[in-house]
PDB file of C-alpha atoms in Angstrom:
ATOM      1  CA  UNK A  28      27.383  16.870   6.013  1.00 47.00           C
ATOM      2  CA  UNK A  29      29.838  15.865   9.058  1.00 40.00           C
ATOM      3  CA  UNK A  30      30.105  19.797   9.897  1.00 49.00           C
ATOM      4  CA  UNK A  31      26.168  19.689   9.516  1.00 49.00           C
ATOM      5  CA  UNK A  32      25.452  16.651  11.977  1.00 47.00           C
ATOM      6  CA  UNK A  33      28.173  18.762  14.166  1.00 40.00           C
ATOM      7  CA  UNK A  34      26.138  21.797  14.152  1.00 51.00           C
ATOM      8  CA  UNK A  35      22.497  19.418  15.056  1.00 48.00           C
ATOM      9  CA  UNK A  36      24.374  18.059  18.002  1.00 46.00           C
ATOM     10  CA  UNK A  37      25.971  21.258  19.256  1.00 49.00           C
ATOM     11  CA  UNK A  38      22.352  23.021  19.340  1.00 47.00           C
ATOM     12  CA  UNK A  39      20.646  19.727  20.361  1.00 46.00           C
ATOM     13  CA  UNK A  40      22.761  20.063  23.478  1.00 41.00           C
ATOM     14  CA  UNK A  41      22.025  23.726  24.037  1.00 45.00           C
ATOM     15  CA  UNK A  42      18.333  23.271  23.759  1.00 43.00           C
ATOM     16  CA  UNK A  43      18.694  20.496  26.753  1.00 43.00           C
ATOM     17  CA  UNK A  44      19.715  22.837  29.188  1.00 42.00           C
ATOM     18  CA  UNK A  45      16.606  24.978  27.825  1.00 41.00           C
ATOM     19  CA  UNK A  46      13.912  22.895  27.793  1.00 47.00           C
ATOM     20  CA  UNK A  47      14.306  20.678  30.798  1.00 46.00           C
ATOM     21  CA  UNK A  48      11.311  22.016  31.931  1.00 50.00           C
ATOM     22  CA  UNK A  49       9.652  21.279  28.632  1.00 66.00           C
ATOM     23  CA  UNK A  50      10.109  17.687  29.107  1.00 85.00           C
ATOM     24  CA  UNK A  51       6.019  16.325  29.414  1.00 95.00           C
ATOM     25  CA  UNK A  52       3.363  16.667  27.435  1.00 97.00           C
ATOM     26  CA  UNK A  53       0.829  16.242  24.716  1.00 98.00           C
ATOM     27  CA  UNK A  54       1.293  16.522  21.282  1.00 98.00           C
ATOM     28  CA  UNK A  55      -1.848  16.782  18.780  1.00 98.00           C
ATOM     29  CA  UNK A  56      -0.789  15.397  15.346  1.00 98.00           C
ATOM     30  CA  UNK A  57      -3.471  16.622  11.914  1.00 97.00           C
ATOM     31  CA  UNK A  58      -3.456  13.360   9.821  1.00 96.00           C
ATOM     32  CA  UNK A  59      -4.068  13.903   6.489  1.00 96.00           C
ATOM     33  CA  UNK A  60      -4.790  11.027   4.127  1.00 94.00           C
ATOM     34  CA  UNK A  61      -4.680  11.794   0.463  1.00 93.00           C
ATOM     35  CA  UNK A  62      -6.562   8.608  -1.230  1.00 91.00           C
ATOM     36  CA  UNK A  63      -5.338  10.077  -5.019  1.00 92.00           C
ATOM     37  CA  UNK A  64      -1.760  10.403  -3.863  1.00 93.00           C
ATOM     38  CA  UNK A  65      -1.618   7.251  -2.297  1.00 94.00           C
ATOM     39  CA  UNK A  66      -2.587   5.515  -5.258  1.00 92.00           C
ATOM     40  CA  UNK A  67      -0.186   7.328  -7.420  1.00 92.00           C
ATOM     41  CA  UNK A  68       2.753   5.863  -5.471  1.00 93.00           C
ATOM     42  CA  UNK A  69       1.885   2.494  -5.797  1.00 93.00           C
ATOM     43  CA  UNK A  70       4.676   1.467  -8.255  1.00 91.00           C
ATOM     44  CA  UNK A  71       2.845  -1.533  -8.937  1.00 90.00           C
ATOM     45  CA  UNK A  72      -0.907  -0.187 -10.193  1.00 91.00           C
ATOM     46  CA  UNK A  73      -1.766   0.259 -13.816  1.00 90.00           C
ATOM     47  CA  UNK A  74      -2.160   3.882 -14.696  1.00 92.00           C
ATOM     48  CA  UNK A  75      -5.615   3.036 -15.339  1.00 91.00           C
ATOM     49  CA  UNK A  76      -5.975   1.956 -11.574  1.00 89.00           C
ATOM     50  CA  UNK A  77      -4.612   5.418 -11.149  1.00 87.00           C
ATOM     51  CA  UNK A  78      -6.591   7.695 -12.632  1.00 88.00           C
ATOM     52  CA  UNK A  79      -9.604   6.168 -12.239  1.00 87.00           C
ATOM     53  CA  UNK A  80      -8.712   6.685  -8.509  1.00 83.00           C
ATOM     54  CA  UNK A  81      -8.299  10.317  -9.576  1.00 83.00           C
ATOM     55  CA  UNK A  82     -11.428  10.526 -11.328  1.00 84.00           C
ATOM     56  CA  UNK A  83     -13.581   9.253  -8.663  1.00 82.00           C
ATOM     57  CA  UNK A  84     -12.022  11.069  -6.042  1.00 76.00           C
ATOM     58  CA  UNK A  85     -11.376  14.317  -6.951  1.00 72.00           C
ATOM     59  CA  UNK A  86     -11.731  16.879  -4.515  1.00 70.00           C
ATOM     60  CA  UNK A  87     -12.977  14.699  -1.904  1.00 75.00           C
ATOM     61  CA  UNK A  88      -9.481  12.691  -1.974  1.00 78.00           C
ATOM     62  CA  UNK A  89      -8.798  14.195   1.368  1.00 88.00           C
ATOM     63  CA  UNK A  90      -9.562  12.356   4.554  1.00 89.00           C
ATOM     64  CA  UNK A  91      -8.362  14.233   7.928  1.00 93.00           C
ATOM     65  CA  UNK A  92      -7.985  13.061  11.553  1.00 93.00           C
ATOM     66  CA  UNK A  93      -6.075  13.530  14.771  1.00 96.00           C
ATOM     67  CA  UNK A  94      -3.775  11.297  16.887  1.00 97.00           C
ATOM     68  CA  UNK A  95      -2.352  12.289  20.091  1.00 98.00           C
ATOM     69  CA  UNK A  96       1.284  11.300  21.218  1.00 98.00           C
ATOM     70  CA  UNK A  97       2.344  11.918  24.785  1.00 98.00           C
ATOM     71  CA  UNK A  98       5.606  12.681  26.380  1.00 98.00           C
ATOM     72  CA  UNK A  99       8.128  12.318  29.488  1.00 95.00           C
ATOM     73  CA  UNK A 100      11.504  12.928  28.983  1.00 88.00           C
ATOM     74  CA  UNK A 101      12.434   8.954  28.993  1.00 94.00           C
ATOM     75  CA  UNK A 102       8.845   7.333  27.474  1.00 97.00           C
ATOM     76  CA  UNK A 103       6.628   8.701  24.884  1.00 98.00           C
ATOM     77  CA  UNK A 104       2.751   6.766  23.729  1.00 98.00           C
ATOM     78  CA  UNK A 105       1.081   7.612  20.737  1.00 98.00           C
ATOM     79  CA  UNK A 106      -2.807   6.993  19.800  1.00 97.00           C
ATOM     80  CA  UNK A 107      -5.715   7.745  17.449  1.00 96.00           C
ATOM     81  CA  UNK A 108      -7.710  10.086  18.921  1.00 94.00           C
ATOM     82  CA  UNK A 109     -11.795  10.483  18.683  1.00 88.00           C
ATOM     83  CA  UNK A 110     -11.740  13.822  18.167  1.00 89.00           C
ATOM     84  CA  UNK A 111     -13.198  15.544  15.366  1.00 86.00           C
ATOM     85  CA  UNK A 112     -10.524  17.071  12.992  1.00 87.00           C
ATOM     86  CA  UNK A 113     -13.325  18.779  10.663  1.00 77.00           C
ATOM     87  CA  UNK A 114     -16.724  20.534  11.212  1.00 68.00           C
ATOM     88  CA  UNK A 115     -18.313  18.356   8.054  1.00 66.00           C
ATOM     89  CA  UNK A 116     -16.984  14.954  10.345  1.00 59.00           C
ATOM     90  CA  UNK A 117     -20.069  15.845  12.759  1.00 58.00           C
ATOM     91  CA  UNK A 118     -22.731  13.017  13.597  1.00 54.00           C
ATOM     92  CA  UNK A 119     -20.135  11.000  11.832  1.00 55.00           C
ATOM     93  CA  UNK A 120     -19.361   7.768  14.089  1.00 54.00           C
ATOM     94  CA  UNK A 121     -16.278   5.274  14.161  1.00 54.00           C
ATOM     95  CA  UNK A 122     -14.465   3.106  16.641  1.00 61.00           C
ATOM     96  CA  UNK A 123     -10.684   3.650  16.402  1.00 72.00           C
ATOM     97  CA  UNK A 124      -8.685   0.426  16.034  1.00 78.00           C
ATOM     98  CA  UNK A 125      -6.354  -0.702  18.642  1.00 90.00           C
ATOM     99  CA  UNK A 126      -3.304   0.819  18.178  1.00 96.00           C
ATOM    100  CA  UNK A 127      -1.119   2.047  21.152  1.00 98.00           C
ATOM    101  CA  UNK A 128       2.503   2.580  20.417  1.00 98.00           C
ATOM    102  CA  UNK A 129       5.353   2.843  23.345  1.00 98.00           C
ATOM    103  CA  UNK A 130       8.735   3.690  23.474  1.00 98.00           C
ATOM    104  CA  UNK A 131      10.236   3.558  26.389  1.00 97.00           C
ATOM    105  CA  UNK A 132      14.019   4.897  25.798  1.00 96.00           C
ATOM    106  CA  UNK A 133      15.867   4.446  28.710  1.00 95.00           C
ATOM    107  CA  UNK A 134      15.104   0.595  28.491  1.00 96.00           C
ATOM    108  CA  UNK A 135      15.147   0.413  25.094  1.00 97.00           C
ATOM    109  CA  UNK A 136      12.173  -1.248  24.096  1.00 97.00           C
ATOM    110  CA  UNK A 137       8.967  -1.369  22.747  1.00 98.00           C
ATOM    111  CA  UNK A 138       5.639  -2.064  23.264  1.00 98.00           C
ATOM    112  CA  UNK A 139       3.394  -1.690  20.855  1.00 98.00           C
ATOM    113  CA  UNK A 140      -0.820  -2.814  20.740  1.00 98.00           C
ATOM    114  CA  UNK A 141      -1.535  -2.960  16.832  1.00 97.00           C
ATOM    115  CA  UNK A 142      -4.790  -4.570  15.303  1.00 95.00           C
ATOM    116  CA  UNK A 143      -3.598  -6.364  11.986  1.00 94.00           C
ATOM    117  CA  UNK A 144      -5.329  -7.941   9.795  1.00 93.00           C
ATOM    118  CA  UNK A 145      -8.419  -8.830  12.161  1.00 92.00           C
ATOM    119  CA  UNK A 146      -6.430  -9.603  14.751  1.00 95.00           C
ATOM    120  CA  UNK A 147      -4.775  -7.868  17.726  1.00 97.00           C
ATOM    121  CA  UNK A 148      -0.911  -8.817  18.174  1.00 98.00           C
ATOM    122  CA  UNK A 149       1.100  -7.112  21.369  1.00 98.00           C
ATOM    123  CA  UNK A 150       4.769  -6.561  19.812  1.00 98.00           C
ATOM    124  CA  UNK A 151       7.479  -6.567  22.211  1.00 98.00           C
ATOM    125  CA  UNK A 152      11.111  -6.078  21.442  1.00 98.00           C
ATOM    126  CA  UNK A 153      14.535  -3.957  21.071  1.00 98.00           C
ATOM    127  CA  UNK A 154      13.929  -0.339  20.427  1.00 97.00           C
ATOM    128  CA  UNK A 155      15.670  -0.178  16.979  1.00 95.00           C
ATOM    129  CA  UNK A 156      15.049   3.281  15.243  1.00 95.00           C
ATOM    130  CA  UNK A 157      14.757   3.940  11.682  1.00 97.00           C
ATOM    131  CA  UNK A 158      17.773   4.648   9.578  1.00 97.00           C
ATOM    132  CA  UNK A 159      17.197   8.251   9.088  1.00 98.00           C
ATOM    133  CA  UNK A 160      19.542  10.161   6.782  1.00 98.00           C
ATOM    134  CA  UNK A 161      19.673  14.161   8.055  1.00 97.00           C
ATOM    135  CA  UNK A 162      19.357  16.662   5.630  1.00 97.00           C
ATOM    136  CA  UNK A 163      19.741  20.501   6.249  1.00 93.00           C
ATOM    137  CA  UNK A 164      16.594  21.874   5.401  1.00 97.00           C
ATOM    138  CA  UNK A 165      14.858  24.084   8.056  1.00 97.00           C
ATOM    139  CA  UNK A 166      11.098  25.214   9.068  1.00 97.00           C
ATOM    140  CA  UNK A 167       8.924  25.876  11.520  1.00 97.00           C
ATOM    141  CA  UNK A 168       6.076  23.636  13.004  1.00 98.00           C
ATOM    142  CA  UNK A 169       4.105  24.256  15.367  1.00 97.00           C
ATOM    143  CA  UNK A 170       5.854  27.373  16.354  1.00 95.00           C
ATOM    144  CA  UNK A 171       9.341  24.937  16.651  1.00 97.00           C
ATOM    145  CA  UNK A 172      12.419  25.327  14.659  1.00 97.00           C
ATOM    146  CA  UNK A 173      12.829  21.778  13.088  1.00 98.00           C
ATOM    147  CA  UNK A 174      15.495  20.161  10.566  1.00 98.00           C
ATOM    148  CA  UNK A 175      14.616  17.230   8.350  1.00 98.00           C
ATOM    149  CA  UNK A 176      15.857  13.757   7.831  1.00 98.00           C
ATOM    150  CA  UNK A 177      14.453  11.211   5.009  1.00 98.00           C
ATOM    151  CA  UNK A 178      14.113   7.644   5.246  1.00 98.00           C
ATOM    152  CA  UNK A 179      12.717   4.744   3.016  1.00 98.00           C
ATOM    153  CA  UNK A 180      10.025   1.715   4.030  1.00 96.00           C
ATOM    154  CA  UNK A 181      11.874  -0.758   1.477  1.00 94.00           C
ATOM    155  CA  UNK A 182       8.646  -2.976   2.774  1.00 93.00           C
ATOM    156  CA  UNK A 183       5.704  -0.580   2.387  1.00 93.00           C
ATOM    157  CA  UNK A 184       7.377   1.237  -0.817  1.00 93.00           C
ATOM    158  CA  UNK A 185       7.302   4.497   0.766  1.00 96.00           C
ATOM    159  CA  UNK A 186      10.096   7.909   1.111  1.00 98.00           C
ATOM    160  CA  UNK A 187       9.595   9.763   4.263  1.00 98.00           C
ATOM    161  CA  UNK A 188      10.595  13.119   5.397  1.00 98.00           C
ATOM    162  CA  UNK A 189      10.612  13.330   9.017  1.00 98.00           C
ATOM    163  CA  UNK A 190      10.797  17.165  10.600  1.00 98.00           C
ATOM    164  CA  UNK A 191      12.438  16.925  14.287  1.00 98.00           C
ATOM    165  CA  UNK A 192      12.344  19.810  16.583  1.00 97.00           C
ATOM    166  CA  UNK A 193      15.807  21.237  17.883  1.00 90.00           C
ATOM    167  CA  UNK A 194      14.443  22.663  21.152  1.00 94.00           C
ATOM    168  CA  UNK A 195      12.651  19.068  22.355  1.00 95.00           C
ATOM    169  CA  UNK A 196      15.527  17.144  23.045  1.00 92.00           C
ATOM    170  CA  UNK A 197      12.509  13.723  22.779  1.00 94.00           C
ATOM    171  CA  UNK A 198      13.730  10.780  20.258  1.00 95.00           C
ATOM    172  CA  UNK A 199      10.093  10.370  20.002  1.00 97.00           C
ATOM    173  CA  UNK A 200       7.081  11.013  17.486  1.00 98.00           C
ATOM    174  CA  UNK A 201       3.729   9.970  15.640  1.00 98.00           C
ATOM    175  CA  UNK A 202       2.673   6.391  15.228  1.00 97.00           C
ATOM    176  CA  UNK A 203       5.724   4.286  14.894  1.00 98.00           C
ATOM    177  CA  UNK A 204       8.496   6.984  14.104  1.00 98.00           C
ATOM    178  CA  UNK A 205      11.071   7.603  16.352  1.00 98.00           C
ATOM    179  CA  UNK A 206      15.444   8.047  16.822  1.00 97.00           C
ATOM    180  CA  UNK A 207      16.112  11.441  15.663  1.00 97.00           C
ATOM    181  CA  UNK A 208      17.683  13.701  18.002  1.00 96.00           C
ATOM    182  CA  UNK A 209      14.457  15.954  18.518  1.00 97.00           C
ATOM    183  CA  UNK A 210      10.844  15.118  18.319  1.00 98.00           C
ATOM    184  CA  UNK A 211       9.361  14.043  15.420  1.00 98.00           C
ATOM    185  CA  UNK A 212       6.659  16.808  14.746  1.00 98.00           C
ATOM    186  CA  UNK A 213       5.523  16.381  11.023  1.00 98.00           C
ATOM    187  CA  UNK A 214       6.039  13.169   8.853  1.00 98.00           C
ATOM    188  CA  UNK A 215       4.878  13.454   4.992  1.00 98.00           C
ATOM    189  CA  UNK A 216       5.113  10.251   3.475  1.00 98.00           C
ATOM    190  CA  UNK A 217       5.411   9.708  -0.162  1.00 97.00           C
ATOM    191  CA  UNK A 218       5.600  13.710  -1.070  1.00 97.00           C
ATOM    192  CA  UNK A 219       1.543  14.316   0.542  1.00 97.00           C
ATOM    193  CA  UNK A 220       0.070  10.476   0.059  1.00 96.00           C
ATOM    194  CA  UNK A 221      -0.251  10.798   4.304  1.00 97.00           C
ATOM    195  CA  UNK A 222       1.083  14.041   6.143  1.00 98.00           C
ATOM    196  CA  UNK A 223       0.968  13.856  10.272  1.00 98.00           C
ATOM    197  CA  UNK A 224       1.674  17.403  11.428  1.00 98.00           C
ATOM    198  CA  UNK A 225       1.444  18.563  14.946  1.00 98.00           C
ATOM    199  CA  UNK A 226      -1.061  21.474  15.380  1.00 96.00           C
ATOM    200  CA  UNK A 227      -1.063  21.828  19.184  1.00 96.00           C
ATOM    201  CA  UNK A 228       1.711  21.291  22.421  1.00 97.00           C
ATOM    202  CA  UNK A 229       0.559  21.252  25.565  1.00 97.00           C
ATOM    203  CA  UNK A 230       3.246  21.175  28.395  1.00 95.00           C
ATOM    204  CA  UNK A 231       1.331  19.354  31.211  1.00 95.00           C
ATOM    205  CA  UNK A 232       1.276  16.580  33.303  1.00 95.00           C
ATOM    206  CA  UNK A 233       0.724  13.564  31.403  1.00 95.00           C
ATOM    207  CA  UNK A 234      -0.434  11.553  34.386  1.00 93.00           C
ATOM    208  CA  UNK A 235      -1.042   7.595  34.119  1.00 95.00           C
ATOM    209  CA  UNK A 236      -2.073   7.947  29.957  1.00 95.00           C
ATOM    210  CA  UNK A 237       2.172   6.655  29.434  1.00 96.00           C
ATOM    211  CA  UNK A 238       1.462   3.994  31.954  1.00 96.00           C
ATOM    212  CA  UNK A 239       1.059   0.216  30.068  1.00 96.00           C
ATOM    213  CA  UNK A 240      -2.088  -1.204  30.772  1.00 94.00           C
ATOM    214  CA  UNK A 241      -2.174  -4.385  33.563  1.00 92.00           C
ATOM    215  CA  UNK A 242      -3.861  -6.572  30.982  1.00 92.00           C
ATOM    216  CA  UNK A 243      -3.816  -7.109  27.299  1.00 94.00           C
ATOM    217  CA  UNK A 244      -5.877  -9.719  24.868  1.00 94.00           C
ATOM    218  CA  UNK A 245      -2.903  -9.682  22.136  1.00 97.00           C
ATOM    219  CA  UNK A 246      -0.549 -12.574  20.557  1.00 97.00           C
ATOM    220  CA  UNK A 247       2.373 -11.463  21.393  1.00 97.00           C
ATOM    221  CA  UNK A 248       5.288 -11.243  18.920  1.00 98.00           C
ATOM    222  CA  UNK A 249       8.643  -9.929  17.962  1.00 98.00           C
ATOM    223  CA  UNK A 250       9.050  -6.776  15.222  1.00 98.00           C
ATOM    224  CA  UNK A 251      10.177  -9.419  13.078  1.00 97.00           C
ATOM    225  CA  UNK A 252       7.141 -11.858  13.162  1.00 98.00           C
ATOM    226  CA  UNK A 253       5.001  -8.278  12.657  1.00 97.00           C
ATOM    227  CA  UNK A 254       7.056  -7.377   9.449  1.00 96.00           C
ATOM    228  CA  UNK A 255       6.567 -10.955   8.110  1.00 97.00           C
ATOM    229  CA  UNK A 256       3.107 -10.965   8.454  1.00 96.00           C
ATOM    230  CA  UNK A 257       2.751  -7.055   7.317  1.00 94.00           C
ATOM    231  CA  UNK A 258       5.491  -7.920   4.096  1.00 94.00           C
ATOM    232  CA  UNK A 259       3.563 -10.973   3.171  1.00 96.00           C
ATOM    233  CA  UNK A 260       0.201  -9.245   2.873  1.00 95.00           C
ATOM    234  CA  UNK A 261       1.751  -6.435   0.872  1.00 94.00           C
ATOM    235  CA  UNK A 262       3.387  -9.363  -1.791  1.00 95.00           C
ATOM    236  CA  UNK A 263       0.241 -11.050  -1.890  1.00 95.00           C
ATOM    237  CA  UNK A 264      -1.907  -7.647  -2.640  1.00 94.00           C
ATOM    238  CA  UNK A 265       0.522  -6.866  -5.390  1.00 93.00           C
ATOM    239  CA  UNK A 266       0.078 -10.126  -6.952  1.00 95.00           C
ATOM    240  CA  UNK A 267      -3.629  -9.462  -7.113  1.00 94.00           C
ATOM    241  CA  UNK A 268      -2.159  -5.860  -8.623  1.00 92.00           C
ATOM    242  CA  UNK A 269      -4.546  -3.870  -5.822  1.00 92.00           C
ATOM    243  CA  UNK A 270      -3.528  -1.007  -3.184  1.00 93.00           C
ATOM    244  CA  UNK A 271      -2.360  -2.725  -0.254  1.00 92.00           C
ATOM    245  CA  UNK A 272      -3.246  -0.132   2.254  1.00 90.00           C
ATOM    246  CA  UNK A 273      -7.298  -0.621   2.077  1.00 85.00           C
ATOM    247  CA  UNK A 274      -6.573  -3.513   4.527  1.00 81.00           C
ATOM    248  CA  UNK A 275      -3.878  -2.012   6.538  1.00 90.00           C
ATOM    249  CA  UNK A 276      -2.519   1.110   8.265  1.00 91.00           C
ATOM    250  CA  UNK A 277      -1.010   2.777   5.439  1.00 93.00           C
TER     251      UNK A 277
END
């Protein structure tokens, strides 16, 4: 594994010199929600719960959408977007939640505009990545040569498989995901419950969209206070034995 991690670094460090002028952008992320899947990895649901799930779903278990991430070489800010990610979504209305997530990894910190639970909460604190574990697998995304690393939400119950792209020399990616040497350009969490794959790059300007806004109506709070309150809704929708994530970003 040590000679592996080498090898990462070595081309991580050739792709710098490469890409410097690759540095800004937009990324388009696919968002896939699979309602069926989700359910099934629920360790604490009755099988019952589960295949009734099944059952009612079916073949309409799938639910897509895009979000949109842009990029600078030093800050990166990811959103839903309105866009349309299927033809059938058409005269089909909704207002996206607030959720604006920055990283900003020169300073080291976050900022991050998240709608919980009815209420809007502005989280500001250390940049602290998640504890990603490389592996050597290797595929292409979005016409990028990308390795894989895994990690596990001990809070949300969930395995992840992050795939980081060699030639972007960006810690950053989708929603809250972040600190692999390469951006983050698919995430499948819990083996297809939600995948977020990026479908379309665009190296361009990215203008004043990175820039914080001058005013926010949020209670601010530290990533700790935000796992609290996330953990303690999870607990108490597990000892009502239903799926947590019909009240929450999953």
């Amino acid at each position: 594994m040590k000679k592996i991690v080498l090898a990462i670094l070595g081309t991580f460090l050739l792709c710098s010199g490469l890409s410097a002028q690759q540095n800004e952008g937009v990324i388009r992320y696919l968002i896939t929600h699979n309602w069926v899947k989700k359910m099934a990895a629920v360790d604490y649901l009755s099988q019952e719960q589960k295949d009734r799930a099944s059952y009612m779903w079916g073949n309409q278990a799938e639910w897509k959408m895009y979000g949109t991430l842009y990029f600078n070489g030093l800050r990166t800010k990811y959103e839903d977007s309105e866009e349309k990610a299927n033809a059938e979504y058409e005269g089909y209305s909704w207002r996206k939640d607030e959720y604006y997530i920055y990283r900003d990894f020169e300073k080291r910190n976050i900022k991050d505009i998240i709608k919980l639970l009815g209420k809007v909460y502005l989280i500001q604190d250390t940049l602290i990545a998640q504890e990603w574990k490389i592996l050597n697998d290797i595929k292409e995304v979005a016409g990028h040569i990308c390795m894989n690393a895994s990690w596990t939400d001990t809070i949300k119950g969930q395995k992840v498989i992050a795939w980081f792209a060699l030639d972007m020399p960006i810690s950053g990616g989708p929603e809250r995901f972040c600190g692999l040497p390469g951006m983050i350009l698919e995430v499948d969490i819990n083996n297809g419950a939600l995948v977020m794959t990026a479908d379309k790059i665009d190296y361009i300007s990215t203008g004043t969209a990175l820039d914080f806004p001058k005013k926010v109506k949020a209670k601010i709070i530290k990533e700790a206070d935000y796992q609290a309150i996330f953990g303690k809704y999870i607990a108490d929708r597990k000892a009502e034995e239903q799926p947590y994530f019909w009240g929450v970003r999953y």
